[in-house]
Short mmCIF file of C-alpha atoms in Angstrom, two decimals:
data_model
loop_
_atom_site.label_atom_id
_atom_site.label_comp_id
_atom_site.label_asym_id
_atom_site.label_seq_id
_atom_site.Cartn_x
_atom_site.Cartn_y
_atom_site.Cartn_z
CA MET A 1 98.43 -35.02 202.50
CA THR A 2 94.76 -35.14 201.72
CA GLN A 3 93.61 -34.74 198.13
CA ARG A 4 92.54 -31.18 198.88
CA GLU A 5 95.93 -30.38 200.41
CA LYS A 6 97.66 -31.76 197.32
CA ALA A 7 95.50 -29.57 195.07
CA GLU A 8 96.31 -26.51 197.16
CA LEU A 9 100.01 -27.37 197.01
CA LEU A 10 99.97 -27.76 193.22
CA LEU A 11 98.26 -24.39 192.91
CA ARG A 12 100.92 -22.75 195.11
CA LEU A 13 103.74 -24.40 193.18
CA GLN A 14 102.64 -22.88 189.87
CA GLN A 15 101.84 -19.31 190.83
CA ARG A 16 103.13 -16.44 188.69
CA GLY A 17 106.78 -15.89 189.51
CA SER A 18 107.22 -19.57 190.37
CA SER A 19 109.34 -22.09 188.50
CA LEU A 20 107.48 -25.41 188.47
CA LEU A 21 109.19 -28.01 186.31
CA LEU A 22 106.62 -30.77 185.88
CA PRO A 23 107.79 -34.12 184.46
CA ASN A 24 105.19 -36.24 182.69
CA ALA A 25 104.88 -39.91 183.64
CA TRP A 26 103.16 -42.68 181.71
CA ASP A 27 103.02 -45.48 184.28
CA ALA A 28 103.62 -46.21 187.96
CA ALA A 29 107.33 -46.86 187.50
CA SER A 30 108.05 -43.59 185.70
CA ALA A 31 105.94 -41.70 188.25
CA ARG A 32 107.93 -43.15 191.15
CA LEU A 33 111.25 -42.49 189.43
CA PHE A 34 110.32 -38.84 188.90
CA GLU A 35 109.23 -38.56 192.52
CA GLU A 36 112.45 -40.24 193.69
CA ALA A 37 114.44 -37.70 191.68
CA GLY A 38 112.92 -34.98 193.85
CA PHE A 39 110.12 -33.45 191.79
CA SER A 40 107.44 -31.80 193.91
CA ALA A 41 104.58 -32.66 191.52
CA ILE A 42 104.02 -34.92 188.52
CA GLY A 43 101.93 -34.68 185.40
CA THR A 44 100.73 -37.52 183.23
CA THR A 45 101.21 -37.75 179.47
CA SER A 46 98.19 -38.98 177.56
CA ALA A 47 100.30 -39.75 174.49
CA GLY A 48 102.86 -41.66 176.55
CA ILE A 49 100.15 -43.69 178.26
CA ALA A 50 98.44 -44.39 174.93
CA PHE A 51 101.69 -45.52 173.28
CA SER A 52 102.54 -47.79 176.21
CA TYR A 53 99.17 -49.50 175.76
CA GLY A 54 99.51 -49.82 172.00
CA TYR A 55 97.22 -46.97 170.97
CA PRO A 56 97.91 -43.89 168.84
CA ASP A 57 97.56 -40.51 170.49
CA GLY A 58 94.35 -38.51 170.32
CA GLU A 59 91.74 -40.08 172.61
CA ARG A 60 91.96 -43.45 170.88
CA MET A 61 92.38 -45.05 174.28
CA LYS A 62 89.17 -45.45 176.25
CA ARG A 63 88.51 -43.02 179.07
CA GLU A 64 88.19 -45.84 181.61
CA GLU A 65 91.57 -47.30 180.65
CA MET A 66 93.24 -43.90 180.95
CA LEU A 67 91.67 -43.28 184.35
CA GLN A 68 92.87 -46.65 185.62
CA VAL A 69 96.46 -45.76 184.73
CA ILE A 70 96.13 -42.34 186.37
CA ALA A 71 94.71 -43.92 189.53
CA ARG A 72 97.61 -46.37 189.72
CA MET A 73 100.15 -43.57 189.36
CA VAL A 74 98.43 -41.57 192.09
CA SER A 75 98.50 -44.61 194.38
CA VAL A 76 102.29 -45.03 194.26
CA VAL A 77 103.41 -41.42 194.80
CA GLN A 78 102.96 -38.92 197.61
CA VAL A 79 103.23 -35.78 195.49
CA PRO A 80 100.35 -34.07 193.63
CA VAL A 81 99.45 -35.54 190.23
CA SER A 82 97.95 -33.53 187.39
CA ALA A 83 96.15 -35.60 184.74
CA ASP A 84 96.36 -34.97 181.02
CA ILE A 85 92.78 -35.62 179.86
CA GLU A 86 93.31 -34.40 176.28
CA ALA A 87 90.05 -32.79 175.09
CA GLY A 88 87.94 -34.40 177.81
CA TYR A 89 87.01 -37.61 175.96
CA GLY A 90 84.02 -36.16 174.18
CA PRO A 91 82.95 -32.82 172.70
CA ALA A 92 80.12 -31.90 175.06
CA PRO A 93 80.44 -30.25 178.48
CA ARG A 94 78.80 -33.37 179.93
CA ASP A 95 81.62 -35.50 178.51
CA VAL A 96 84.21 -33.26 180.16
CA ALA A 97 82.26 -33.34 183.43
CA ASP A 98 82.20 -37.15 183.44
CA THR A 99 85.93 -37.30 182.74
CA VAL A 100 86.76 -34.80 185.48
CA GLN A 101 84.62 -36.75 187.92
CA GLY A 102 86.68 -39.83 187.07
CA VAL A 103 89.92 -37.90 187.51
CA ILE A 104 88.86 -36.73 190.98
CA GLU A 105 87.87 -40.26 191.95
CA ALA A 106 91.29 -41.45 190.71
CA GLY A 107 92.93 -39.09 193.20
CA ALA A 108 94.50 -36.59 190.81
CA VAL A 109 94.36 -32.90 191.73
CA GLY A 110 94.84 -31.15 188.40
CA ILE A 111 93.95 -31.52 184.73
CA ASN A 112 95.16 -30.43 181.33
CA LEU A 113 92.15 -29.74 179.11
CA GLU A 114 92.82 -28.83 175.50
CA ASP A 115 90.74 -27.07 172.86
CA ASN A 116 92.02 -29.25 170.01
CA THR A 117 89.20 -31.01 168.14
CA GLY A 118 91.43 -33.43 166.23
CA ASN A 119 89.84 -32.15 163.02
CA SER A 120 92.35 -30.58 160.63
CA THR A 121 89.63 -28.51 158.95
CA HIS A 122 88.41 -27.02 162.25
CA PRO A 123 91.30 -27.72 164.65
CA LEU A 124 89.96 -25.82 167.67
CA PHE A 125 86.64 -25.90 169.47
CA PRO A 126 84.74 -22.63 169.01
CA LEU A 127 85.59 -20.26 171.83
CA GLU A 128 82.11 -20.35 173.37
CA ALA A 129 82.04 -24.15 173.30
CA GLN A 130 85.41 -24.46 175.00
CA VAL A 131 84.38 -21.95 177.66
CA GLU A 132 81.36 -24.14 178.46
CA ARG A 133 83.58 -27.23 178.64
CA ILE A 134 85.99 -25.57 181.07
CA ALA A 135 83.09 -24.28 183.15
CA ALA A 136 81.71 -27.83 183.34
CA ALA A 137 85.06 -29.07 184.67
CA ARG A 138 85.12 -26.33 187.31
CA GLU A 139 81.52 -27.06 188.34
CA VAL A 140 82.30 -30.74 188.98
CA ALA A 141 85.37 -29.84 191.02
CA ASP A 142 83.45 -27.28 193.06
CA HIS A 143 80.70 -29.79 193.72
CA ALA A 144 83.34 -32.23 194.97
CA GLY A 145 84.82 -29.54 197.21
CA LEU A 146 88.20 -29.83 195.48
CA PRO A 147 90.23 -26.82 194.24
CA LEU A 148 91.16 -28.76 191.10
CA VAL A 149 93.97 -27.04 189.20
CA ILE A 150 92.67 -26.54 185.66
CA ASN A 151 95.48 -26.00 183.18
CA ALA A 152 93.60 -24.88 180.07
CA ARG A 153 95.51 -25.71 176.92
CA THR A 154 95.06 -23.79 173.71
CA ASP A 155 96.57 -25.21 170.54
CA THR A 156 96.71 -21.99 168.56
CA TYR A 157 100.44 -22.47 167.97
CA LEU A 158 100.44 -26.26 167.79
CA ALA A 159 97.70 -26.21 165.12
CA GLN A 160 99.07 -23.01 163.54
CA VAL A 161 95.74 -21.23 163.72
CA GLY A 162 96.02 -17.89 161.94
CA GLU A 163 99.33 -16.13 161.37
CA GLY A 164 101.50 -13.63 163.17
CA GLU A 165 99.57 -11.02 165.12
CA ALA A 166 96.24 -12.76 164.48
CA ARG A 167 97.47 -15.96 166.12
CA LEU A 168 98.80 -14.06 169.09
CA GLU A 169 95.52 -12.18 169.55
CA GLU A 170 93.54 -15.41 169.26
CA THR A 171 95.72 -16.95 171.97
CA ILE A 172 95.22 -14.02 174.33
CA GLN A 173 91.47 -13.89 173.69
CA ARG A 174 91.08 -17.60 174.37
CA ALA A 175 93.29 -17.46 177.46
CA ARG A 176 91.28 -14.65 179.04
CA ALA A 177 87.99 -16.38 178.28
CA TYR A 178 89.24 -19.66 179.70
CA ILE A 179 90.33 -17.91 182.89
CA LYS A 180 86.86 -16.43 183.34
CA ALA A 181 85.40 -19.91 182.87
CA GLY A 182 87.53 -21.29 185.71
CA ALA A 183 91.04 -22.02 184.42
CA ASP A 184 93.94 -21.55 186.86
CA SER A 185 96.70 -21.50 184.25
CA ILE A 186 97.12 -21.44 180.48
CA PHE A 187 99.13 -23.98 178.48
CA VAL A 188 100.39 -23.05 174.99
CA PRO A 189 102.37 -25.99 173.54
CA LEU A 190 104.94 -25.52 170.77
CA LEU A 191 105.42 -21.82 171.50
CA LEU A 192 109.17 -21.10 171.49
CA ASP A 193 109.53 -17.45 170.41
CA PRO A 194 110.92 -15.51 173.42
CA GLU A 195 109.27 -12.26 172.34
CA ILE A 196 105.82 -13.82 172.08
CA ILE A 197 106.33 -15.67 175.36
CA GLN A 198 107.01 -12.40 177.14
CA ILE A 199 103.92 -10.82 175.61
CA LEU A 200 101.75 -13.68 176.84
CA VAL A 201 103.29 -13.52 180.31
CA ARG A 202 102.37 -9.83 180.38
CA GLU A 203 98.89 -10.13 178.86
CA ILE A 204 97.63 -13.29 180.59
CA PRO A 205 96.89 -12.72 184.31
CA VAL A 206 97.51 -16.33 185.39
CA PRO A 207 100.57 -18.62 185.22
CA LEU A 208 101.76 -19.57 181.74
CA ASN A 209 102.65 -23.22 181.06
CA LEU A 210 104.92 -24.13 178.14
CA LEU A 211 106.25 -27.39 176.76
CA SER A 212 110.00 -27.96 176.94
CA LEU A 213 111.20 -29.48 173.68
CA PRO A 214 114.49 -31.08 172.61
CA GLY A 215 116.50 -28.38 170.89
CA GLY A 216 114.35 -25.60 172.34
CA PRO A 217 115.05 -23.22 175.23
CA SER A 218 116.01 -24.88 178.50
CA ALA A 219 113.76 -24.76 181.54
CA PRO A 220 115.89 -22.06 183.24
CA GLU A 221 115.73 -19.94 180.07
CA LEU A 222 111.93 -20.24 179.94
CA PHE A 223 111.58 -19.42 183.63
CA GLN A 224 113.72 -16.34 183.05
CA LEU A 225 111.16 -15.20 180.46
CA GLY A 226 108.42 -15.36 183.09
CA VAL A 227 106.98 -18.82 182.40
CA ALA A 228 105.71 -20.30 185.68
CA ARG A 229 105.19 -23.94 184.73
CA ILE A 230 107.06 -26.15 182.27
CA SER A 231 106.16 -29.70 181.32
CA ILE A 232 107.95 -32.21 179.11
CA GLY A 233 104.95 -33.96 177.57
CA HIS A 234 105.63 -37.35 176.02
CA ASN A 235 109.34 -36.69 175.46
CA ALA A 236 110.69 -38.81 178.33
CA MET A 237 108.52 -41.72 177.24
CA LEU A 238 109.71 -41.42 173.62
CA SER A 239 113.31 -41.27 174.85
CA THR A 240 112.66 -44.47 176.77
CA MET A 241 111.29 -46.08 173.61
CA GLY A 242 114.44 -44.98 171.82
CA LEU A 243 116.57 -46.60 174.52
CA VAL A 244 114.61 -49.87 174.30
CA ARG A 245 115.02 -49.85 170.52
CA THR A 246 118.79 -49.46 170.93
CA ILE A 247 118.86 -52.34 173.41
CA ALA A 248 116.73 -54.48 171.06
CA ASN A 249 118.89 -53.79 168.01
CA GLU A 250 122.12 -54.49 169.88
CA LEU A 251 120.74 -57.71 171.32
CA HIS A 252 119.34 -58.90 168.00
CA GLU A 253 122.27 -57.92 165.81
CA GLN A 254 125.23 -58.55 168.13
CA GLY A 255 123.92 -60.65 170.99
CA THR A 256 125.51 -58.24 173.48
CA TYR A 257 124.10 -56.32 176.45
CA GLU A 258 126.29 -53.23 176.79
CA THR A 259 123.49 -50.66 176.45
CA MET A 260 121.23 -52.66 178.74
CA ASN A 261 123.96 -52.98 181.35
CA ARG A 262 124.79 -49.28 181.15
CA TYR A 263 121.28 -48.23 182.14
CA PHE A 264 120.38 -51.21 184.31
CA TYR A 265 118.20 -50.43 187.34
CA GLY A 266 118.81 -53.03 190.04
CA PHE A 267 116.10 -55.52 190.98
CA ALA A 268 116.42 -54.85 194.70
CA GLU A 269 116.36 -51.11 194.02
CA SER A 270 113.22 -51.57 191.94
CA ALA A 271 111.53 -53.54 194.71
CA ALA A 272 112.41 -50.83 197.22
CA LEU A 273 111.01 -48.17 194.88
CA PHE A 274 107.51 -49.55 195.36
CA SER A 275 107.74 -50.46 199.02
CA VAL A 276 105.64 -47.37 199.84
CA SER A 277 102.76 -48.34 197.55
#
C-alpha cells in the first residue's frame, strides 16, 4: 500500500462502531511481532521508546531520535503505523508542525497529540492554544496530501483536571473543539468508568480511543460500551522489562535459565521475522 492508502485504511479501521485494538510497539522487533500476531495496524509508545533508549518519559528524548525509531518501525511492517508524538515536542504550533512533517517523512500515517503540558501547576494547554496546535498538524498533513489520522488526546482524567461533572464537561468541550480543529478521533487515557465512557461515546461525534490497563475492563468490554479504538500504551514494553528482570535475577542468583528458555524466540525464527524488511 502507498502511504495514503495506509492512512485511509487506518481511518476506516477506527470508525464509530468499529473495534480497533491497537498494540503499541517500541522498536522494530516489537512492531514485527505485533504484525505477525495479526494486528491490522500498530501504534508506537513514546514512553516505551524513551525507556528503551535510557530516557524518562515526557519528551526528554530528542525529536530526531524518536523519529528515527518510528521510521525504522515503519520500514519493517506492512500495516499502518500511528506515531505517539506526545505534545508535539514544543509548545508552539510551529513545533507541532515540524514534528508532524517529520512523522510524515518517516512514513507513519497517524499521530497521537496530547494537551498535557508536563507542568503540574497548569497540566493542560489552554483550549485555544491546543486548538491552534491541532490545526497546525492538520495543515501540514493537508499540504502533504496525506489524510493523516489525528488522534487528539486530552488528559483531563489522567491529570485529574476538575472534579465530577466539571471534568466531564471539560473533556467534552475540549473534544468538540479538537474535532473542529481537525482531529479524527479523541483519546482519553485513564478513563475507566463505564457510565462516563458511554456519555462520551454519545456526546463526542468521532471515534473514542481509550487505554486498556491491567486490572481494568477488557478490550471486548470497552468495545461493548461503544469505544472504537483501544491502545495499550507502554504496558507491553513494561511487561517485557519485567520479564527481563526475572531472567536477570534468576541468572544472577541461581545461574539457571528456566525463565529464559520458557520464552525463548528461536534465532532462525527471528531471522525470518525480518526477511521482509
